[in-house]
Amino acid sequence: KSIDSFSSPHSYWHRGLGEHGAIRHFPQSLSARGKLFIDETDERTHLATPQLFRKVNTLDESLQILRRSFANVVTQGAGMWYMDHTSRAWYADPAFFADFARYQQWADAALQRPRGSAAEVALIADPGAERYLAAAADVTAQFYVAQLEQLCRGGAPFDRYLIEDLEEGLVPKRKVYLFWDAYAPTPRQRRAIERLKGDGRTLVWFFAPGFVTPDGLSLAAMERLTGIRFRQQAAPFATIRL
């Protein structure tokens, strides 16, 4: 309750041209609680050395990824700052500062427009459920990074919330709800999910929804939650190369 803002860099995995560079957080969840997310936009321009995480080679390419970062935050209701790890070397070209001045104008104009979300899709996540997974592969890459890339390319905007927000009635009504990692919803969270069913809404389930219960692992609990019949099969967890 004593924290007003949160910050982190955005995704390092998909920062190249034509990729999403998505915010690596839940900005709508924070906004619903009166908090602000601030993106640490440490994009490496063509002037950056060493080249670790650098995805561009020309001034024009650098301008494009910086513009994408601005667009990501202004459309997500977040804040940002451009972070240079080398004390101005990354932006040592007047073209960058000319663009920054345009960003300020666009940001000021955006504040005069309605700031509500146009998304009809809500992504519901429970990062704490990861404790129930055990795999030699990188679970974070499997269930978050790889899926986020596909969602960003899906053609429909989506807002990101935590399952606690759904439980507390903080998620606005949407047409589609994506349950990313609902392996172990609590009884109260299950009741919140039940209230979403009907009125033409669509609930989309990813891996093992509701499988973990206080009484153990249960296919029956999965069926009660989703209305889908499941069978269990033991197989090695596949790896994904990012």
Short mmCIF file of N, CA and C in Angstrom, two decimals, residues 129-228:
data_model
loop_
_atom_site.label_atom_id
_atom_site.label_comp_id
_atom_site.label_asym_id
_atom_site.label_seq_id
_atom_site.Cartn_x
_atom_site.Cartn_y
_atom_site.Cartn_z
N ALA A 129 1.42 -19.27 -9.30
CA ALA A 129 1.15 -20.67 -9.61
C ALA A 129 2.37 -21.38 -10.16
N GLU A 130 3.37 -20.62 -10.56
CA GLU A 130 4.57 -21.25 -11.11
C GLU A 130 5.26 -22.17 -10.10
N ARG A 131 5.01 -21.94 -8.82
CA ARG A 131 5.65 -22.78 -7.80
C ARG A 131 5.19 -24.24 -7.90
N TYR A 132 4.05 -24.47 -8.59
CA TYR A 132 3.55 -25.84 -8.71
C TYR A 132 4.15 -26.57 -9.89
N LEU A 133 4.95 -25.91 -10.70
CA LEU A 133 5.54 -26.54 -11.88
C LEU A 133 6.97 -26.95 -11.58
N ALA A 134 7.35 -28.09 -12.12
CA ALA A 134 8.72 -28.56 -11.99
C ALA A 134 9.16 -29.09 -13.35
N ALA A 135 10.21 -28.50 -13.91
CA ALA A 135 10.67 -28.92 -15.22
C ALA A 135 12.13 -28.53 -15.39
N ALA A 136 12.84 -29.32 -16.18
CA ALA A 136 14.23 -28.98 -16.48
C ALA A 136 14.31 -27.81 -17.44
N ALA A 137 13.24 -27.60 -18.23
CA ALA A 137 13.20 -26.49 -19.18
C ALA A 137 12.90 -25.19 -18.46
N ASP A 138 13.10 -24.08 -19.15
CA ASP A 138 12.83 -22.76 -18.61
C ASP A 138 11.32 -22.53 -18.63
N VAL A 139 10.69 -22.70 -17.48
CA VAL A 139 9.23 -22.60 -17.41
C VAL A 139 8.75 -21.20 -17.77
N THR A 140 9.49 -20.18 -17.32
CA THR A 140 9.09 -18.81 -17.64
C THR A 140 9.04 -18.61 -19.15
N ALA A 141 10.04 -19.12 -19.86
CA ALA A 141 10.04 -18.99 -21.32
C ALA A 141 8.87 -19.73 -21.94
N GLN A 142 8.56 -20.90 -21.40
CA GLN A 142 7.49 -21.72 -21.97
C GLN A 142 6.13 -21.04 -21.82
N PHE A 143 5.82 -20.56 -20.64
CA PHE A 143 4.46 -20.15 -20.34
C PHE A 143 4.22 -18.65 -20.43
N TYR A 144 5.28 -17.87 -20.49
CA TYR A 144 5.07 -16.42 -20.51
C TYR A 144 5.67 -15.78 -21.75
N VAL A 145 6.96 -15.92 -21.94
CA VAL A 145 7.63 -15.22 -23.04
C VAL A 145 7.09 -15.68 -24.39
N ALA A 146 7.04 -17.00 -24.61
CA ALA A 146 6.62 -17.51 -25.90
C ALA A 146 5.15 -17.20 -26.19
N GLN A 147 4.29 -17.32 -25.19
CA GLN A 147 2.87 -17.05 -25.40
C GLN A 147 2.60 -15.57 -25.59
N LEU A 148 3.35 -14.72 -24.88
CA LEU A 148 3.15 -13.28 -25.03
C LEU A 148 3.44 -12.84 -26.46
N GLU A 149 4.46 -13.44 -27.06
CA GLU A 149 4.77 -13.08 -28.45
C GLU A 149 3.57 -13.35 -29.35
N GLN A 150 2.95 -14.50 -29.19
CA GLN A 150 1.81 -14.84 -30.04
C GLN A 150 0.61 -13.92 -29.76
N LEU A 151 0.39 -13.58 -28.52
CA LEU A 151 -0.72 -12.68 -28.19
C LEU A 151 -0.49 -11.30 -28.81
N CYS A 152 0.74 -10.83 -28.79
CA CYS A 152 1.04 -9.53 -29.38
C CYS A 152 0.83 -9.53 -30.89
N ARG A 153 0.92 -10.69 -31.51
CA ARG A 153 0.71 -10.80 -32.95
C ARG A 153 -0.71 -11.23 -33.30
N GLY A 154 -1.57 -11.33 -32.30
CA GLY A 154 -2.90 -11.88 -32.52
C GLY A 154 -3.88 -10.95 -33.21
N GLY A 155 -3.57 -9.66 -33.27
CA GLY A 155 -4.44 -8.72 -33.97
C GLY A 155 -5.51 -8.09 -33.11
N ALA A 156 -5.59 -8.46 -31.83
CA ALA A 156 -6.58 -7.89 -30.92
C ALA A 156 -5.87 -7.36 -29.68
N PRO A 157 -6.15 -6.13 -29.27
CA PRO A 157 -5.52 -5.62 -28.06
C PRO A 157 -6.01 -6.39 -26.84
N PHE A 158 -5.16 -6.51 -25.84
CA PHE A 158 -5.54 -7.21 -24.61
C PHE A 158 -4.96 -6.47 -23.42
N ASP A 159 -5.70 -6.54 -22.31
CA ASP A 159 -5.24 -5.97 -21.05
C ASP A 159 -4.80 -7.10 -20.13
N ARG A 160 -3.83 -6.81 -19.28
CA ARG A 160 -3.25 -7.84 -18.41
C ARG A 160 -3.59 -7.57 -16.95
N TYR A 161 -4.15 -8.59 -16.31
CA TYR A 161 -4.52 -8.51 -14.91
C TYR A 161 -4.01 -9.74 -14.16
N LEU A 162 -3.93 -9.59 -12.85
CA LEU A 162 -3.63 -10.72 -11.98
C LEU A 162 -4.94 -11.37 -11.55
N ILE A 163 -4.86 -12.64 -11.19
CA ILE A 163 -6.07 -13.34 -10.81
C ILE A 163 -6.66 -12.75 -9.53
N GLU A 164 -5.85 -12.13 -8.69
CA GLU A 164 -6.37 -11.46 -7.51
C GLU A 164 -7.29 -10.30 -7.89
N ASP A 165 -6.99 -9.64 -9.02
CA ASP A 165 -7.85 -8.55 -9.48
C ASP A 165 -9.23 -9.07 -9.85
N LEU A 166 -9.27 -10.23 -10.48
CA LEU A 166 -10.55 -10.85 -10.83
C LEU A 166 -11.32 -11.20 -9.56
N GLU A 167 -10.62 -11.76 -8.62
CA GLU A 167 -11.21 -12.16 -7.34
C GLU A 167 -11.82 -10.96 -6.62
N GLU A 168 -11.18 -9.80 -6.73
CA GLU A 168 -11.63 -8.62 -6.01
C GLU A 168 -12.53 -7.71 -6.84
N GLY A 169 -12.95 -8.18 -8.02
CA GLY A 169 -13.88 -7.43 -8.85
C GLY A 169 -13.29 -6.22 -9.53
N LEU A 170 -11.99 -6.22 -9.79
CA LEU A 170 -11.31 -5.07 -10.39
C LEU A 170 -11.13 -5.18 -11.90
N VAL A 171 -11.50 -6.33 -12.48
CA VAL A 171 -11.33 -6.52 -13.92
C VAL A 171 -12.60 -6.07 -14.63
N PRO A 172 -12.51 -5.09 -15.53
CA PRO A 172 -13.71 -4.65 -16.26
C PRO A 172 -14.27 -5.77 -17.13
N LYS A 173 -15.51 -5.65 -17.53
CA LYS A 173 -16.14 -6.67 -18.37
C LYS A 173 -15.47 -6.71 -19.73
N ARG A 174 -15.18 -7.91 -20.17
CA ARG A 174 -14.56 -8.13 -21.47
C ARG A 174 -15.31 -9.25 -22.20
N LYS A 175 -15.11 -9.34 -23.50
CA LYS A 175 -15.75 -10.41 -24.27
C LYS A 175 -15.00 -11.73 -24.14
N VAL A 176 -13.67 -11.65 -23.98
CA VAL A 176 -12.82 -12.83 -23.93
C VAL A 176 -11.89 -12.73 -22.74
N TYR A 177 -11.75 -13.84 -22.02
CA TYR A 177 -10.83 -13.93 -20.88
C TYR A 177 -9.85 -15.07 -21.15
N LEU A 178 -8.58 -14.76 -21.15
CA LEU A 178 -7.54 -15.76 -21.36
C LEU A 178 -6.92 -16.11 -20.01
N PHE A 179 -7.03 -17.37 -19.62
CA PHE A 179 -6.45 -17.81 -18.35
C PHE A 179 -5.12 -18.49 -18.64
N TRP A 180 -4.07 -17.72 -18.40
CA TRP A 180 -2.73 -18.08 -18.81
C TRP A 180 -2.19 -19.26 -18.02
N ASP A 181 -2.34 -19.20 -16.71
CA ASP A 181 -1.66 -20.15 -15.83
C ASP A 181 -2.50 -20.45 -14.60
N ALA A 182 -3.79 -20.73 -14.83
CA ALA A 182 -4.72 -20.94 -13.71
C ALA A 182 -4.63 -22.38 -13.22
N TYR A 183 -3.43 -22.80 -12.84
CA TYR A 183 -3.23 -24.17 -12.38
C TYR A 183 -3.88 -24.42 -11.02
N ALA A 184 -3.89 -23.39 -10.17
CA ALA A 184 -4.26 -23.61 -8.77
C ALA A 184 -5.13 -22.49 -8.22
N PRO A 185 -6.27 -22.21 -8.83
CA PRO A 185 -7.12 -21.15 -8.29
C PRO A 185 -7.68 -21.54 -6.92
N THR A 186 -7.77 -20.57 -6.04
CA THR A 186 -8.36 -20.80 -4.73
C THR A 186 -9.88 -20.95 -4.89
N PRO A 187 -10.58 -21.44 -3.86
CA PRO A 187 -12.03 -21.52 -3.95
C PRO A 187 -12.69 -20.18 -4.29
N ARG A 188 -12.20 -19.11 -3.70
CA ARG A 188 -12.77 -17.79 -3.99
C ARG A 188 -12.50 -17.39 -5.45
N GLN A 189 -11.32 -17.71 -5.94
CA GLN A 189 -11.00 -17.40 -7.33
C GLN A 189 -11.84 -18.25 -8.29
N ARG A 190 -12.10 -19.49 -7.93
CA ARG A 190 -12.98 -20.32 -8.75
C ARG A 190 -14.39 -19.72 -8.83
N ARG A 191 -14.87 -19.19 -7.75
CA ARG A 191 -16.20 -18.58 -7.77
C ARG A 191 -16.20 -17.33 -8.66
N ALA A 192 -15.11 -16.58 -8.64
CA ALA A 192 -15.01 -15.40 -9.50
C ALA A 192 -15.02 -15.81 -10.97
N ILE A 193 -14.35 -16.92 -11.27
CA ILE A 193 -14.35 -17.42 -12.65
C ILE A 193 -15.74 -17.88 -13.04
N GLU A 194 -16.43 -18.54 -12.14
CA GLU A 194 -17.79 -19.01 -12.45
C GLU A 194 -18.71 -17.84 -12.82
N ARG A 195 -18.52 -16.71 -12.18
CA ARG A 195 -19.37 -15.55 -12.46
C ARG A 195 -19.15 -14.98 -13.85
N LEU A 196 -18.05 -15.34 -14.48
CA LEU A 196 -17.78 -14.86 -15.84
C LEU A 196 -18.55 -15.64 -16.90
N LYS A 197 -18.96 -16.85 -16.56
CA LYS A 197 -19.57 -17.72 -17.55
C LYS A 197 -20.96 -17.21 -17.94
N GLY A 198 -21.25 -17.27 -19.24
CA GLY A 198 -22.54 -16.81 -19.73
C GLY A 198 -22.44 -15.44 -20.39
N ASP A 199 -23.60 -14.92 -20.83
CA ASP A 199 -23.70 -13.60 -21.47
C ASP A 199 -22.79 -13.48 -22.69
N GLY A 200 -22.55 -14.59 -23.37
CA GLY A 200 -21.76 -14.55 -24.60
C GLY A 200 -20.27 -14.41 -24.42
N ARG A 201 -19.79 -14.46 -23.18
CA ARG A 201 -18.35 -14.34 -22.95
C ARG A 201 -17.64 -15.66 -23.26
N THR A 202 -16.39 -15.55 -23.69
CA THR A 202 -15.57 -16.71 -24.02
C THR A 202 -14.40 -16.80 -23.05
N LEU A 203 -14.22 -17.96 -22.44
CA LEU A 203 -13.09 -18.21 -21.55
C LEU A 203 -12.15 -19.18 -22.26
N VAL A 204 -10.88 -18.79 -22.36
CA VAL A 204 -9.87 -19.59 -23.04
C VAL A 204 -8.88 -20.09 -21.99
N TRP A 205 -8.63 -21.40 -22.03
CA TRP A 205 -7.78 -22.01 -21.01
C TRP A 205 -6.47 -22.46 -21.62
N PHE A 206 -5.39 -22.22 -20.89
CA PHE A 206 -4.10 -22.75 -21.27
C PHE A 206 -3.83 -24.01 -20.43
N PHE A 207 -2.61 -24.32 -20.21
CA PHE A 207 -2.19 -25.59 -19.62
C PHE A 207 -2.79 -25.86 -18.23
N ALA A 208 -3.41 -27.03 -18.06
CA ALA A 208 -3.81 -27.59 -16.75
C ALA A 208 -4.63 -26.65 -15.87
N PRO A 209 -5.69 -26.05 -16.37
CA PRO A 209 -6.48 -25.12 -15.53
C PRO A 209 -7.17 -25.84 -14.38
N GLY A 210 -6.93 -25.38 -13.16
CA GLY A 210 -7.59 -25.93 -11.99
C GLY A 210 -7.11 -27.29 -11.55
N PHE A 211 -5.97 -27.74 -12.04
CA PHE A 211 -5.49 -29.10 -11.74
C PHE A 211 -5.06 -29.25 -10.29
N VAL A 212 -4.55 -28.17 -9.71
CA VAL A 212 -4.04 -28.22 -8.33
C VAL A 212 -5.14 -27.76 -7.38
N THR A 213 -5.46 -28.62 -6.40
CA THR A 213 -6.47 -28.30 -5.40
C THR A 213 -5.88 -28.53 -4.01
N PRO A 214 -6.52 -28.04 -2.95
CA PRO A 214 -6.02 -28.31 -1.60
C PRO A 214 -5.97 -29.80 -1.27
N ASP A 215 -6.74 -30.60 -2.00
CA ASP A 215 -6.77 -32.05 -1.73
C ASP A 215 -5.87 -32.83 -2.68
N GLY A 216 -5.11 -32.14 -3.53
CA GLY A 216 -4.22 -32.84 -4.45
C GLY A 216 -4.54 -32.50 -5.90
N LEU A 217 -3.94 -33.23 -6.82
CA LEU A 217 -4.15 -33.02 -8.25
C LEU A 217 -5.44 -33.70 -8.68
N SER A 218 -6.23 -33.01 -9.50
CA SER A 218 -7.57 -33.51 -9.78
C SER A 218 -8.03 -33.17 -11.19
N LEU A 219 -8.25 -34.20 -12.00
CA LEU A 219 -8.86 -33.99 -13.32
C LEU A 219 -10.32 -33.57 -13.16
N ALA A 220 -10.98 -34.09 -12.15
CA ALA A 220 -12.38 -33.72 -11.93
C ALA A 220 -12.51 -32.23 -11.62
N ALA A 221 -11.55 -31.69 -10.86
CA ALA A 221 -11.58 -30.26 -10.56
C ALA A 221 -11.38 -29.43 -11.82
N MET A 222 -10.56 -29.93 -12.74
CA MET A 222 -10.38 -29.24 -14.02
C MET A 222 -11.69 -29.23 -14.81
N GLU A 223 -12.38 -30.36 -14.81
CA GLU A 223 -13.65 -30.43 -15.56
C GLU A 223 -14.70 -29.52 -14.94
N ARG A 224 -14.76 -29.45 -13.62
CA ARG A 224 -15.74 -28.57 -12.98
C ARG A 224 -15.46 -27.11 -13.32
N LEU A 225 -14.20 -26.75 -13.41
CA LEU A 225 -13.84 -25.36 -13.69
C LEU A 225 -14.11 -24.98 -15.14
N THR A 226 -13.81 -25.88 -16.06
CA THR A 226 -13.81 -25.52 -17.49
C THR A 226 -14.97 -26.12 -18.27
N GLY A 227 -15.58 -27.20 -17.75
CA GLY A 227 -16.59 -27.90 -18.53
C GLY A 227 -16.01 -28.80 -19.59
N ILE A 228 -14.71 -29.03 -19.55
CA ILE A 228 -14.00 -29.85 -20.53
C ILE A 228 -13.51 -31.12 -19.86
#
